[in-house]
Coordinates of N, CA and C in Angstrom, one line a residue:
M1 N -22.4 18.0 -7.5 CA -22.9 18.2 -8.8 C -22.1 19.2 -9.5
P2 N -21.8 19.0 -10.8 CA -21.0 20.1 -11.5 C -21.9 21.3 -11.8
P3 N -21.3 22.4 -11.9 CA -22.1 23.6 -12.1 C -22.7 23.6 -13.5
D4 N -23.8 24.4 -13.7 CA -24.4 24.4 -15.1 C -23.5 25.2 -16.0
S5 N -22.7 26.1 -15.6 CA -21.8 26.8 -16.4 C -20.6 27.3 -15.5
Y6 N -19.6 27.7 -16.1 CA -18.5 28.3 -15.3 C -17.9 29.5 -16.0
S7 N -17.2 30.3 -15.3 CA -16.6 31.5 -15.8 C -15.2 31.2 -16.3
T8 N -14.8 31.9 -17.3 CA -13.5 31.8 -17.9 C -13.1 33.2 -18.3
A9 N -11.8 33.3 -18.5 CA -11.3 34.6 -19.0 C -10.3 34.4 -20.1
S10 N -10.3 35.3 -21.0 CA -9.3 35.3 -22.1 C -8.5 36.6 -21.9
H11 N -7.2 36.5 -22.0 CA -6.4 37.7 -21.8 C -5.6 37.9 -23.1
F12 N -5.9 38.9 -23.9 CA -5.2 39.2 -25.1 C -4.7 40.7 -25.1
G13 N -3.5 41.0 -25.2 CA -3.0 42.3 -25.4 C -3.4 43.3 -24.3
G14 N -3.4 42.8 -23.1 CA -3.7 43.7 -21.9 C -5.2 43.8 -21.7
V15 N -6.1 43.1 -22.5 CA -7.5 43.2 -22.3 C -8.0 41.9 -21.8
T16 N -8.8 41.9 -20.7 CA -9.3 40.6 -20.2 C -10.8 40.6 -20.5
D17 N -11.2 39.5 -21.1 CA -12.6 39.3 -21.5 C -13.2 38.2 -20.7
W18 N -14.2 38.5 -19.8 CA -14.8 37.5 -19.0 C -16.1 37.0 -19.7
Y19 N -16.3 35.7 -19.7 CA -17.6 35.2 -20.3 C -17.9 33.9 -19.7
Q20 N -19.2 33.4 -19.9 CA -19.7 32.2 -19.4 C -19.5 31.1 -20.4
E21 N -18.9 29.9 -20.0 CA -18.8 28.8 -20.8 C -19.9 27.8 -20.5
P22 N -20.5 27.1 -21.4 CA -21.5 26.1 -21.1 C -20.8 24.9 -20.4
S23 N -21.5 24.3 -19.5 CA -21.0 23.2 -18.8 C -20.9 22.0 -19.7
P24 N -19.8 21.2 -19.6 CA -19.7 20.0 -20.4 C -20.7 18.9 -20.0
Y25 N -21.3 19.1 -18.8 CA -22.3 18.2 -18.3 C -23.7 18.5 -18.7
E26 N -23.9 19.7 -19.4 CA -25.2 20.1 -19.8 C -25.8 19.2 -20.8
G27 N -27.0 18.8 -20.6 CA -27.7 17.9 -21.6 C -27.5 16.5 -21.3
R28 N -26.7 16.2 -20.3 CA -26.4 14.8 -19.9 C -27.3 14.5 -18.7
P29 N -27.6 13.2 -18.5 CA -28.4 12.9 -17.3 C -27.6 13.1 -16.1
R30 N -28.3 13.4 -15.0 CA -27.6 13.7 -13.7 C -27.0 12.5 -13.1
D31 N -27.6 11.3 -13.3 CA -27.0 10.0 -12.8 C -26.0 9.5 -13.8
V32 N -24.8 9.7 -13.6 CA -23.7 9.2 -14.5 C -23.0 8.1 -13.9
S33 N -22.8 7.0 -14.6 CA -22.1 5.9 -14.1 C -20.6 6.0 -14.6
P34 N -19.7 6.2 -13.7 CA -18.3 6.3 -14.1 C -17.8 5.1 -14.8
G35 N -17.1 5.2 -15.9 CA -16.7 4.1 -16.7 C -17.7 3.6 -17.7
V36 N -18.9 3.9 -17.6 CA -20.0 3.5 -18.5 C -20.4 4.8 -19.3
D37 N -20.9 5.8 -18.6 CA -21.4 7.0 -19.2 C -20.3 8.1 -19.3
G38 N -19.3 8.0 -18.4 CA -18.3 9.0 -18.3 C -16.9 8.4 -18.7
P39 N -15.9 9.1 -18.2 CA -14.5 8.7 -18.5 C -14.2 7.4 -17.7
P40 N -13.3 6.6 -18.2 CA -12.9 5.3 -17.5 C -12.5 5.6 -16.1
V41 N -12.7 4.7 -15.2 CA -12.4 4.8 -13.8 C -11.3 3.8 -13.4
M42 N -10.3 4.3 -12.7 CA -9.2 3.5 -12.2 C -9.7 2.6 -11.1
P43 N -9.5 1.3 -11.2 CA -10.0 0.4 -10.1 C -9.2 0.7 -8.8
E44 N -9.8 0.3 -7.7 CA -9.1 0.6 -6.4 C -7.7 0.0 -6.4
D45 N -7.6 -1.2 -6.8 CA -6.2 -1.8 -6.8 C -5.9 -2.1 -8.3
P46 N -5.0 -1.3 -8.9 CA -4.7 -1.5 -10.3 C -4.0 -2.8 -10.6
Y47 N -3.5 -3.5 -9.6 CA -2.9 -4.8 -9.9 C -3.8 -6.0 -9.6
A48 N -5.0 -5.7 -9.3 CA -5.9 -6.8 -8.9 C -6.2 -7.7 -10.1
Y49 N -6.2 -7.2 -11.3 CA -6.4 -8.0 -12.5 C -5.2 -8.9 -12.8
V50 N -4.0 -8.5 -12.5 CA -2.8 -9.3 -12.7 C -2.9 -10.5 -11.7
V51 N -3.2 -10.3 -10.5 CA -3.3 -11.3 -9.5 C -4.4 -12.3 -9.9
A52 N -5.5 -11.8 -10.3 CA -6.7 -12.6 -10.7 C -6.3 -13.5 -11.9
S53 N -5.6 -12.9 -12.9 CA -5.2 -13.7 -14.1 C -4.3 -14.9 -13.7
F54 N -3.4 -14.7 -12.7 CA -2.5 -15.8 -12.3 C -3.2 -16.9 -11.5
Q55 N -4.3 -16.5 -10.9 CA -5.1 -17.5 -10.1 C -6.1 -18.2 -10.9
A56 N -6.4 -17.7 -12.1 CA -7.4 -18.4 -12.9 C -7.0 -19.7 -13.4
L57 N -7.9 -20.7 -13.4 CA -7.6 -22.0 -13.9 C -7.5 -22.0 -15.5
P58 N -6.6 -22.9 -16.0 CA -6.5 -22.9 -17.5 C -7.8 -23.5 -18.1
P59 N -8.1 -23.1 -19.3 CA -9.4 -23.7 -19.9 C -9.3 -25.2 -20.0
P60 N -10.5 -25.9 -20.1 CA -10.5 -27.3 -20.1 C -9.8 -27.9 -21.4
D61 N -9.7 -27.2 -22.5 CA -9.0 -27.7 -23.7 C -7.5 -27.4 -23.7
Y62 N -7.0 -26.9 -22.6 CA -5.6 -26.5 -22.6 C -4.7 -27.7 -22.7
V63 N -3.7 -27.7 -23.6 CA -2.7 -28.8 -23.7 C -1.3 -28.2 -23.3
S64 N -0.7 -28.7 -22.3 CA 0.6 -28.2 -21.9 C 1.7 -28.5 -23.0
G65 N 2.7 -27.7 -23.0 CA 3.8 -27.9 -23.9 C 4.7 -29.1 -23.5
P66 N 5.6 -29.4 -24.3 CA 6.5 -30.6 -24.0 C 7.3 -30.3 -22.8
E67 N 7.5 -31.3 -22.0 CA 8.3 -31.1 -20.7 C 9.8 -31.1 -21.1
E68 N 10.5 -30.3 -20.4 CA 12.0 -30.2 -20.6 C 12.6 -31.5 -20.1
P69 N 13.5 -32.1 -20.9 CA 14.1 -33.4 -20.4 C 15.0 -33.1 -19.2
E70 N 15.0 -34.0 -18.3 CA 15.9 -33.9 -17.1 C 17.3 -34.0 -17.5
Q71 N 18.2 -33.2 -17.1 CA 19.6 -33.2 -17.4 C 20.4 -33.6 -16.2
A72 N 21.5 -34.3 -16.5 CA 22.5 -34.6 -15.4 C 23.2 -33.4 -15.0
P73 N 23.6 -33.3 -13.8 CA 24.3 -32.1 -13.4 C 25.6 -32.0 -14.1
P74 N 26.1 -30.8 -14.3 CA 27.4 -30.7 -15.1 C 28.5 -31.3 -14.4
S75 N 29.4 -31.9 -15.1 CA 30.6 -32.5 -14.5 C 31.6 -31.5 -14.1
P76 N 32.3 -31.7 -13.0 CA 33.2 -30.7 -12.5 C 34.4 -30.5 -13.5
I77 N 34.9 -29.3 -13.5 CA 36.0 -29.0 -14.4 C 37.3 -29.3 -13.6
Y78 N 38.2 -30.0 -14.3 CA 39.5 -30.4 -13.7 C 40.4 -29.2 -13.8
I79 N 40.9 -28.7 -12.7 CA 41.9 -27.7 -12.7 C 43.2 -28.2 -12.1
P80 N 44.2 -28.4 -12.9 CA 45.5 -29.0 -12.3 C 46.1 -28.1 -11.3
Y81 N 46.8 -28.8 -10.4 CA 47.5 -28.0 -9.3 C 48.8 -27.5 -9.9
V82 N 49.1 -26.3 -9.7 CA 50.4 -25.7 -10.2 C 51.1 -25.2 -9.0
P83 N 52.2 -25.8 -8.7 CA 53.0 -25.2 -7.5 C 53.6 -23.9 -7.9
E84 N 54.1 -23.2 -6.8 CA 54.7 -21.9 -7.0 C 55.8 -22.0 -8.1
P85 N 55.8 -21.0 -9.0 CA 56.8 -21.1 -10.0 C 58.3 -21.0 -9.5
V86 N 59.1 -21.7 -10.1 CA 60.5 -21.6 -9.7 C 61.3 -20.8 -10.7
Y87 N 61.9 -19.7 -10.3 CA 62.6 -18.9 -11.2 C 64.1 -19.2 -11.2
P88 N 64.7 -19.4 -12.3 CA 66.1 -19.6 -12.3 C 66.9 -18.3 -11.9
E89 N 68.0 -18.5 -11.2 CA 68.8 -17.3 -10.9 C 69.8 -17.1 -12.0
Y90 N 70.0 -15.8 -12.3 CA 70.9 -15.5 -13.4 C 72.2 -14.9 -12.8

């Protein structure tokens, strides 16, 4: 349980002032549901929603896009054989 209040100190010009701050939980019900009544809560596995979205089935009114036409494999490129160069003698 959080405390009803907590101590804090202010330090200005060599003088320290101690005082009680009211608890941020004061006035709230003791049974707090994280993510509903309090701050959002990180799920145990942060990537679980990504996996779940890829495993979900598409809606019944889903229409797939056009299929990519099948293409023939690219033809080989002809590289002519070049023998070793012959250099004239001077």
